[in-house]
Tab-separated table of C-alpha atoms in Angstrom:
chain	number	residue	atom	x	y	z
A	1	UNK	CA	5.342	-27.035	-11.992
A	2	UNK	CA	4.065	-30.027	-14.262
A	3	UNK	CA	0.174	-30.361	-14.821
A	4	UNK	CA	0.516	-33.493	-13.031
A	5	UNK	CA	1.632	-31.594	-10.077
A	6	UNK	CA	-1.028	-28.979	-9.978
A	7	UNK	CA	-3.352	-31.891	-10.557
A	8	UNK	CA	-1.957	-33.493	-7.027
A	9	UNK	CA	-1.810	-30.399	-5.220
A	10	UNK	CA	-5.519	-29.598	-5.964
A	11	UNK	CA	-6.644	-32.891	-4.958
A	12	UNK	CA	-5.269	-33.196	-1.945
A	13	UNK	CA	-6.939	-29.456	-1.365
A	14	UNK	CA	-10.465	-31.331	-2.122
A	15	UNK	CA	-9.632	-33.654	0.507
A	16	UNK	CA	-8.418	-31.741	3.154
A	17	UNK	CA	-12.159	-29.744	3.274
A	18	UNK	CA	-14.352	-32.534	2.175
A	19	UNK	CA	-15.863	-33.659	5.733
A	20	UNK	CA	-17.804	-36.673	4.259
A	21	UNK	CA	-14.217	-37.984	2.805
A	22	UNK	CA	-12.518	-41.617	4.590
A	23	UNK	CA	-9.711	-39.903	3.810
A	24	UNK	CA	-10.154	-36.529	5.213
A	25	UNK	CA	-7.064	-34.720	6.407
A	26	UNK	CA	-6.853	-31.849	9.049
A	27	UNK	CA	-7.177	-28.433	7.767
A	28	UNK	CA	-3.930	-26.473	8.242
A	29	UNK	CA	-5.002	-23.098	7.949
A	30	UNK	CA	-8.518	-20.889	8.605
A	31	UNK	CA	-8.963	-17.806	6.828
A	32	UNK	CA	-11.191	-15.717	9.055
A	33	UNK	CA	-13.053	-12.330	7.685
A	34	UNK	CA	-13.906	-9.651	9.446
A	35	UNK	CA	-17.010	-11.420	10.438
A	36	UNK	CA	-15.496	-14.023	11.983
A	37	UNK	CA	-16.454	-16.170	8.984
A	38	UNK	CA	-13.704	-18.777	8.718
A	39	UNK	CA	-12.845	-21.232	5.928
A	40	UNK	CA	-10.265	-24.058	5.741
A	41	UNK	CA	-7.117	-23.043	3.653
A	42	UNK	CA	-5.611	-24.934	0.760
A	43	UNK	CA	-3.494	-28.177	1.749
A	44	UNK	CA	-3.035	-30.742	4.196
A	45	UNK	CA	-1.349	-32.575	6.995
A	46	UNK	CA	-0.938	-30.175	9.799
A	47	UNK	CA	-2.766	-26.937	11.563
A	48	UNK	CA	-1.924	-23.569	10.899
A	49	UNK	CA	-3.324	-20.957	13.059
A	50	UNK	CA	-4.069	-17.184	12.634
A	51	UNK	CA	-1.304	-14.703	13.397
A	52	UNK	CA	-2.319	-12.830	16.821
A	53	UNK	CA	-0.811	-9.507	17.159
A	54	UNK	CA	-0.775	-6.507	19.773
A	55	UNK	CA	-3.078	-3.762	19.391
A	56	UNK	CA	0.197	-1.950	19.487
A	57	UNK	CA	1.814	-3.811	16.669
A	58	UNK	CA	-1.230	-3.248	14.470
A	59	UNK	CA	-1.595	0.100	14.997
A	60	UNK	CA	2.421	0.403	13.800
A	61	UNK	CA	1.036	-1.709	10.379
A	62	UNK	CA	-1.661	0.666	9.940
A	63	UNK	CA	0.114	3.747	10.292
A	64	UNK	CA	0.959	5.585	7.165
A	65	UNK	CA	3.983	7.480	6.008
A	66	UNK	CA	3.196	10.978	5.868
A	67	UNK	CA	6.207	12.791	3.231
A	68	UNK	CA	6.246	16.342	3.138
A	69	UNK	CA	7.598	19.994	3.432
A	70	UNK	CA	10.419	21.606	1.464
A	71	UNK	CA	13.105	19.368	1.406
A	72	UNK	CA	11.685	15.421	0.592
A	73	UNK	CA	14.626	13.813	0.653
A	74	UNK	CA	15.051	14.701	4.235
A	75	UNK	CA	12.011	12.777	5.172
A	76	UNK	CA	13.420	9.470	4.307
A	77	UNK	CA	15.399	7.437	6.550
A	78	UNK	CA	19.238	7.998	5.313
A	79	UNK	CA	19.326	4.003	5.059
A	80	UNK	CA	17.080	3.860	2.262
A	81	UNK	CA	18.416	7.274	0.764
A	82	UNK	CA	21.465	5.671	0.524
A	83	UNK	CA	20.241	2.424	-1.309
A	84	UNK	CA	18.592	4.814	-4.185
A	85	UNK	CA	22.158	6.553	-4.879
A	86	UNK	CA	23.543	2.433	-4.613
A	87	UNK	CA	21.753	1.661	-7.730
A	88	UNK	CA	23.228	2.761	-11.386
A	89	UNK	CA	20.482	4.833	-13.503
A	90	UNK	CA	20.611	3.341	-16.392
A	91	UNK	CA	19.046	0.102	-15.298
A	92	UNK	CA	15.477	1.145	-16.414
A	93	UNK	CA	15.444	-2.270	-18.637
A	94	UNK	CA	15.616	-4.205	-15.432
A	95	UNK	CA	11.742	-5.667	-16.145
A	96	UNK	CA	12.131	-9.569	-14.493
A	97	UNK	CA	11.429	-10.472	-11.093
A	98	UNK	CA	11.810	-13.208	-8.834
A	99	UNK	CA	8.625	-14.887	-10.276
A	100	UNK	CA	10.806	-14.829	-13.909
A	101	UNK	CA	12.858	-18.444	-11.876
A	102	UNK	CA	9.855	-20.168	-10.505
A	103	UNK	CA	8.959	-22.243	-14.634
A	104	UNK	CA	12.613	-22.340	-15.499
A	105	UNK	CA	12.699	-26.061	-14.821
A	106	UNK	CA	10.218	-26.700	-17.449
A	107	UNK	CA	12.695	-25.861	-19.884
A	108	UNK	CA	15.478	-28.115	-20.864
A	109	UNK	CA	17.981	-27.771	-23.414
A	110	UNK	CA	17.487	-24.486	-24.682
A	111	UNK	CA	20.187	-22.403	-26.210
A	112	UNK	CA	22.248	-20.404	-23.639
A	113	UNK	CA	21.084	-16.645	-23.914
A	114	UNK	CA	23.676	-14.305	-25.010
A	115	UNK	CA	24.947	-11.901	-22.800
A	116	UNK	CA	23.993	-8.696	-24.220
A	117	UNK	CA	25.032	-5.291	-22.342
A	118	UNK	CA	21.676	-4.845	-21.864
A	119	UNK	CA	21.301	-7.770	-20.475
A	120	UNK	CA	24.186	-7.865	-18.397
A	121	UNK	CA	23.296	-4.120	-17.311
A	122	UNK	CA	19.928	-6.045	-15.738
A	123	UNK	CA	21.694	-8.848	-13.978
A	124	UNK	CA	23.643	-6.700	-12.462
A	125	UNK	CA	21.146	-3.897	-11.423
A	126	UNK	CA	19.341	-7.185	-9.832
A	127	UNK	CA	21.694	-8.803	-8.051
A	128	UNK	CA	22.716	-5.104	-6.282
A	129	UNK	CA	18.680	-5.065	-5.224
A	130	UNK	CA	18.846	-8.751	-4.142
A	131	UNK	CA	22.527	-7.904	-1.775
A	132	UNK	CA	19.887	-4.712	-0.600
A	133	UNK	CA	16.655	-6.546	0.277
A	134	UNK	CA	15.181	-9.572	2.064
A	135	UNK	CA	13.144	-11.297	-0.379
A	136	UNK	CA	9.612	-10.982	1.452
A	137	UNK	CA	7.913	-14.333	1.940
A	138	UNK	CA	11.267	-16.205	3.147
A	139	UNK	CA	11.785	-16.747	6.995
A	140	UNK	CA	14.614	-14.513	6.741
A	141	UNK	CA	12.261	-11.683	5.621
A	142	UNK	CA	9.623	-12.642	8.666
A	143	UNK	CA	12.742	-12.886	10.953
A	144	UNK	CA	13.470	-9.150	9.903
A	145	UNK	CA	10.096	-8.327	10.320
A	146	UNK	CA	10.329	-9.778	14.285
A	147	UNK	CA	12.959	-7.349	14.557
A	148	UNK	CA	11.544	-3.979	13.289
A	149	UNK	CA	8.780	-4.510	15.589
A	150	UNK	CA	10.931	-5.466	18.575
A	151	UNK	CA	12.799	-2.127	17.890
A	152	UNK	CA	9.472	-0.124	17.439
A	153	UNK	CA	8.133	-1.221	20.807
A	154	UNK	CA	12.537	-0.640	22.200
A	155	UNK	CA	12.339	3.162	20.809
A	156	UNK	CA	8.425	3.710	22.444
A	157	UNK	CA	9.919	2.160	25.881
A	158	UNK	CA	12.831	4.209	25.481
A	159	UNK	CA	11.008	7.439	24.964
A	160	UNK	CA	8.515	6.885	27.720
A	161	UNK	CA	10.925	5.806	30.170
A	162	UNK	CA	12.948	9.107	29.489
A	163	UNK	CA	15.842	7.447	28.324
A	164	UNK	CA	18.895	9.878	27.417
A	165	UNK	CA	18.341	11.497	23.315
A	166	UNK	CA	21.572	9.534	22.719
A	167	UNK	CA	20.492	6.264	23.790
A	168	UNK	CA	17.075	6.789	22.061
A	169	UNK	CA	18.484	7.759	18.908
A	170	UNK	CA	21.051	5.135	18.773
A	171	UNK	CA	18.081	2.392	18.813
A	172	UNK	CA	16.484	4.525	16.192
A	173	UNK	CA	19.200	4.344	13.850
A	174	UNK	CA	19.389	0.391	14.573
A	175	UNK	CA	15.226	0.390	13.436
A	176	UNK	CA	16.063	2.415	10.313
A	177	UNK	CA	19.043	-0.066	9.339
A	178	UNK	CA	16.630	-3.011	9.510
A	179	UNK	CA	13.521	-0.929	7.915
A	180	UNK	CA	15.912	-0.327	5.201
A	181	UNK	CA	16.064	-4.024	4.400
A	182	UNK	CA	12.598	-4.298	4.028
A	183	UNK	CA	11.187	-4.379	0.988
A	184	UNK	CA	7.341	-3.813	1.819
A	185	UNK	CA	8.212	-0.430	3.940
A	186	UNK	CA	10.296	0.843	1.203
A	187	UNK	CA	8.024	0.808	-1.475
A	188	UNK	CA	5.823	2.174	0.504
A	189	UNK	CA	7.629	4.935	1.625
A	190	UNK	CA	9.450	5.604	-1.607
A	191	UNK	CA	5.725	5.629	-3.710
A	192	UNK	CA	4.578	8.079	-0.955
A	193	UNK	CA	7.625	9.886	-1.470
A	194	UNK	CA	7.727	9.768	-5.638
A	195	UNK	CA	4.089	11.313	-5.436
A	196	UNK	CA	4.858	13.849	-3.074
A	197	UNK	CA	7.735	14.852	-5.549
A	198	UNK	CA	5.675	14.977	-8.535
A	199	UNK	CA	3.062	16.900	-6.660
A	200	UNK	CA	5.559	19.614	-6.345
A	201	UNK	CA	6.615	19.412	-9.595
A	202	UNK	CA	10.082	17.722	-8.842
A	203	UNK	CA	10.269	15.570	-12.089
A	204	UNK	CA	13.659	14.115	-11.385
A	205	UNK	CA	13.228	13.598	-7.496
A	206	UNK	CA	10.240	11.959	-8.182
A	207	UNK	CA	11.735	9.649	-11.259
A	208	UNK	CA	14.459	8.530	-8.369
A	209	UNK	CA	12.216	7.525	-5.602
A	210	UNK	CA	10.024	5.460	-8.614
A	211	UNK	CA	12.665	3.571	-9.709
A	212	UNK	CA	14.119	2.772	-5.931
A	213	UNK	CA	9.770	1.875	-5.665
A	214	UNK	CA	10.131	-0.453	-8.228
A	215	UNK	CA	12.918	-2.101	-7.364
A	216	UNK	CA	11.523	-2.799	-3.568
A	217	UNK	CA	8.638	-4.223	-5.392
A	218	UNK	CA	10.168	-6.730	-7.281
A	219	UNK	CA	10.881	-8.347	-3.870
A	220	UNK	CA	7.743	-8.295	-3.170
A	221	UNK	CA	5.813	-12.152	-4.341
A	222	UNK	CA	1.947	-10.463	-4.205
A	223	UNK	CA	3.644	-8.211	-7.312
A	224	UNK	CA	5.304	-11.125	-8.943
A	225	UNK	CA	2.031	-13.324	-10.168
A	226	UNK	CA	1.535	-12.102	-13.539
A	227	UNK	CA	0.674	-14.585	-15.753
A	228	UNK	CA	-1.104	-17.945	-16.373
A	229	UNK	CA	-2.996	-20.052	-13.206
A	230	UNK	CA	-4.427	-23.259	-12.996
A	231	UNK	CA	-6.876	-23.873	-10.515
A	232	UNK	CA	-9.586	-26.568	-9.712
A	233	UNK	CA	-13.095	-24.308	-9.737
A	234	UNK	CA	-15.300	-27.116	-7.625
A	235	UNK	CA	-17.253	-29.124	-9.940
A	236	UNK	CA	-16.516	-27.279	-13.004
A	237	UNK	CA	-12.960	-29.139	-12.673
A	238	UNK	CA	-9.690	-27.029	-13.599
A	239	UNK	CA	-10.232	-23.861	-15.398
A	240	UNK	CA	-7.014	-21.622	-16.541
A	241	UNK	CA	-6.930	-17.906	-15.145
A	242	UNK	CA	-4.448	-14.986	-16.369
A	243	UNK	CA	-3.125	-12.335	-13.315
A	244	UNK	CA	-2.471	-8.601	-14.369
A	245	UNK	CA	-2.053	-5.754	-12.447
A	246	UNK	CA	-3.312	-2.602	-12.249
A	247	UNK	CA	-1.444	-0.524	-10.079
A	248	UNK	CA	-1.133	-2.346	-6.488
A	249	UNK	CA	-4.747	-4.061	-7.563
A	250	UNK	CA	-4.025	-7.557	-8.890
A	251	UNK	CA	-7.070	-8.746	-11.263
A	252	UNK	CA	-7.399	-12.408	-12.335
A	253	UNK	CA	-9.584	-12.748	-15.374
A	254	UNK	CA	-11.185	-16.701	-16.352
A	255	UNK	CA	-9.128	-17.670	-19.370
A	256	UNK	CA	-11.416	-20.698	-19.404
A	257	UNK	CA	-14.910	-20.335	-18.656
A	258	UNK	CA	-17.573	-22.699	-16.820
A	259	UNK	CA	-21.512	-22.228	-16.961
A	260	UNK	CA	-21.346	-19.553	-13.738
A	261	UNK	CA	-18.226	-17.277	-14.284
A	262	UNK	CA	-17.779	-17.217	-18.591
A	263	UNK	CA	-13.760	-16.681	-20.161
A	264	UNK	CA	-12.529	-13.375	-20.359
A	265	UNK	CA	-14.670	-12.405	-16.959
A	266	UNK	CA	-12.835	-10.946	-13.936
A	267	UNK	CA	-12.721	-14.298	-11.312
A	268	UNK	CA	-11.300	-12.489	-8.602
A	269	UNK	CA	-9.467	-8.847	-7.522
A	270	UNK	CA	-7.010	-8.619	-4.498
A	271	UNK	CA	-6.072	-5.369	-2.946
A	272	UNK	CA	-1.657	-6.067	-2.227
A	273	UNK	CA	-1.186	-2.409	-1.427
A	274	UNK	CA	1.333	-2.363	1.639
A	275	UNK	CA	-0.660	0.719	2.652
A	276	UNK	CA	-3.618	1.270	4.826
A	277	UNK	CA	-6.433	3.492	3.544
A	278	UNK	CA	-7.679	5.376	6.402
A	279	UNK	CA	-10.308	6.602	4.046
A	280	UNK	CA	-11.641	3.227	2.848
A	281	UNK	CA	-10.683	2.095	6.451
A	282	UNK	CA	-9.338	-1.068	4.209
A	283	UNK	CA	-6.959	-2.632	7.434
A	284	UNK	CA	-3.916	-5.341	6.502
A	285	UNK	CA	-4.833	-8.641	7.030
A	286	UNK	CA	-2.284	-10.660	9.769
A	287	UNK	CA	-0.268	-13.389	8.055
A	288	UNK	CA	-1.184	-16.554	8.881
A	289	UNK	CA	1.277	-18.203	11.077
A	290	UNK	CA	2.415	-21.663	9.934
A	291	UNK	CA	3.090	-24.846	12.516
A	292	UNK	CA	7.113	-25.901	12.644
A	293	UNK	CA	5.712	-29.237	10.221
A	294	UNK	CA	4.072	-27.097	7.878
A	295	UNK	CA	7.090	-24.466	7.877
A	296	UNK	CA	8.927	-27.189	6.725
A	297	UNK	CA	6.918	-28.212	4.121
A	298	UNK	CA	5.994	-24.813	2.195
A	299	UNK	CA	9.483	-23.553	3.245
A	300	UNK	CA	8.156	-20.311	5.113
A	301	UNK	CA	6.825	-19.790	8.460
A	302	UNK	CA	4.043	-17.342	7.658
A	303	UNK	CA	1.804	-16.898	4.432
A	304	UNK	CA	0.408	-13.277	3.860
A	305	UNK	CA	-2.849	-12.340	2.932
A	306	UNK	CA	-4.688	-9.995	1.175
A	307	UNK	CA	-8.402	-8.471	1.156
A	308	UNK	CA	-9.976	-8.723	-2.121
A	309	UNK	CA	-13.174	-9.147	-3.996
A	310	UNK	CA	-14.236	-12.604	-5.242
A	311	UNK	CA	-16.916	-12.970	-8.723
A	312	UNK	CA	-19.819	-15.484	-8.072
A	313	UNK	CA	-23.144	-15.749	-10.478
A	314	UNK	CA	-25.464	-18.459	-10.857
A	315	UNK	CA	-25.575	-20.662	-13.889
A	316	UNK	CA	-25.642	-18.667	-17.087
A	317	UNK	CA	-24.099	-15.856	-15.247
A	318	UNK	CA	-27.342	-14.384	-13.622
A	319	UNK	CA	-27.229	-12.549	-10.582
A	320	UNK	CA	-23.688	-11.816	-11.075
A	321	UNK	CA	-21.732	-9.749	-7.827
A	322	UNK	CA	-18.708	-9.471	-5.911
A	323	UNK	CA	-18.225	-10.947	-3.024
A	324	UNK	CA	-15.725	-10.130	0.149
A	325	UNK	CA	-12.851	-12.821	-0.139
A	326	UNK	CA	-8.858	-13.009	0.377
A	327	UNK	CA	-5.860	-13.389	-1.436
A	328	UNK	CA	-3.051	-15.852	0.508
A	329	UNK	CA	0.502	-16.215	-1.354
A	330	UNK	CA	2.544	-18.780	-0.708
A	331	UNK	CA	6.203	-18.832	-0.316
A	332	UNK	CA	7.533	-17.008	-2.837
A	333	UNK	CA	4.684	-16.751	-4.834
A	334	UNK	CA	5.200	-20.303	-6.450
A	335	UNK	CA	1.223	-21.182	-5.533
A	336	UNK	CA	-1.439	-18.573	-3.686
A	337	UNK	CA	-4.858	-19.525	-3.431
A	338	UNK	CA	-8.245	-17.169	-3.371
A	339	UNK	CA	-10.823	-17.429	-1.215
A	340	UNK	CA	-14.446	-16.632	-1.634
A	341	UNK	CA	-15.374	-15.780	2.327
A	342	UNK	CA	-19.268	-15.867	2.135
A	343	UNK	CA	-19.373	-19.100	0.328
A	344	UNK	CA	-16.667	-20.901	2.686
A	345	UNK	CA	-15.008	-21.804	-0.719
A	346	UNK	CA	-11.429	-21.610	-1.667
A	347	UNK	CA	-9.624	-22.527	-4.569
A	348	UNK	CA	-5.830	-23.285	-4.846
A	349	UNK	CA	-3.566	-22.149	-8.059
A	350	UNK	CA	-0.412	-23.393	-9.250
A	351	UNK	CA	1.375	-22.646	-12.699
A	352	UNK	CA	0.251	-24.830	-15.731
A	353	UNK	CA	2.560	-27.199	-17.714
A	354	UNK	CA	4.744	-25.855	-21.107
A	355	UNK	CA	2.296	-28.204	-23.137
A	356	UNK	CA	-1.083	-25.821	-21.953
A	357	UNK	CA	0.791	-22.981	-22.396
């Protein structure tokens, strides 16, 4: 995405929540905290509105996967069993990820890169992960999603209505089959399943269910935003960030600084576990579910979201703190935006031209 384009995108964000503005668009998204505080989302030209689930479907997102006993392997579903022995093990060079396409048009006539066994080795370990997986952020992932919990509530029904074992397990097997497509429940259970393996000192078992975790997560967009950020910080204008990871916690630090938040400060953190600590009572956020129009437009029918932690300070950084605030990605993680929930101020990001780069 050109600077122009970021420029563009960013204004018409200023628009859409300036009240006082003739040209003042309606909001198409609220991001509410668990307050109720809410705060109008990043673009223009149609309503979204906030996913509303069952208490029984959130308790199923909450729920963790508990791994355990003698024999881990026999924990896990045999769907995603079978996609760890599907993979070759000698792909540990696959490093890209989807997010590795999203510049590539930026870049014209360059030399064709040679096709190195290495290279060729990666390709091929992710293409086998893509024919696996349902990219998560694309309506075909949300569609899936629809499904396992359609399936959850089918085996509950079936089970309190004393359906026969065989008719019981045979919807079971169907929820495992789509579960297995899935990239956010099998990192999940795989992680829970590599530590559980390393806690009982089962070095190779453990090395398995990593690299099956790491390939889930590479389908995964709130992994895949490493890297450079431009976003427009009020009236401090646009200011460049730089997202790294540190485990499942994604820190953004200011690569350029304004008179509140200096460079080389943390700006934001965003919590894009798939988990649910029960100890930090830290709960998933519902995606927020997009209008048909706006579906169109971003090409996705939901946007997920994140808690996180938000850096404010007053001019020459005084009074510095961290604030509640939420991380939504977009798509397939071509633009996300953060929002600082106490403030009622949200700022939207997009990649930076070649030229700032």
């Amino acid at each position: 995405m050109t600077i122009s384009k970021t420029l563009l995108l960013a204004s018409l964000l200023w628009i859409a929540i300036l009240p006082s503005s003739p040209f003042t668009l309606s909001p198409i998204a609220q991001v509410r905290s668990s307050s109720s505080t809410t705060l109008n989302a990043a673009s223009s030209d149609d309503n979204y509105r906030s996913s509303s689930t069952s208490q029984q479907q959130q308790k199923q997102t909450q729920e963790q996967t508990t791994l355990g006993g003698d024999d881990i392997k026999n924990d896990l579903p045999t769907e995603i069993s079978n996609n760890i022995h599907q993979h070759t093990t000698n792909d540990n060079d696959a490093t890209s990820s989807p997010s590795d396409t999203l510049r590539s048009s930026e870049f014209t006539n360059l030399e064709p890169l040679l096709q190195t066994p290495t290279r060729t080795s990666r390709l091929t370990s992710e293409a086998r992960t893509s024919s696996i997986y349902t990219p998560a952020g694309t309506d075909a992932f949300w569609s899936l999603r629809d499904e396992i919990t359609q399936l959850e509530q089918d085996v509950t029904a079936a089970k309190s209505a004393g359906i026969s074992a065989e008719g019981t397990n045979a919807v079971e097997a169907m929820l495992r089959r789509a579960q297995a497509k899935d990239p956010e429940h099998v990192y999940r259970v795989t992680t829970g399943a590599a530590e559980v393996a390393e806690r009982m000192g089962r070095e190779e078992e453990g090395k398995r269910y990593r690299e099956e975790s790491e390939r889930a997560k590479r389908m995964l967009p709130q992994f895949n935003l490493e890297g450079l950020w431009v976003g427009k910080y009020g009236n401090h204008g646009f200011e460049m960030i730089n997202v790294t990871y540190s485990g499942d916690k994604l820190i953004a630090y200011k690569v350029t600084g304004d008179k509140n938040i200096p460079r080389g400060q943390v700006t934001f953190t965003a919590d894009v576990s798939p988990k649910f600590d029960e100890i930090k009572r830290i709960k998933k956020l519902d995606p927020i579910v997009l209008s048909e129009a706006s579906a169109k437009k971003w090409g996705t029918k939901r946007l997920p979201r994140f808690p996180g932690e938000g850096h404010a300070a007053e001019p020459g950084f005084a009074n510095s703190q961290f604030m509640e605030g939420q991380l939504v990605v977009i798509g397939g993680g071509d633009y996300f935006s953060f929002a600082w929930i106490p403030l009622e101020h949200q700022i939207f990001f997009g990649r930076p031209s070649p030229e700032l780069t």
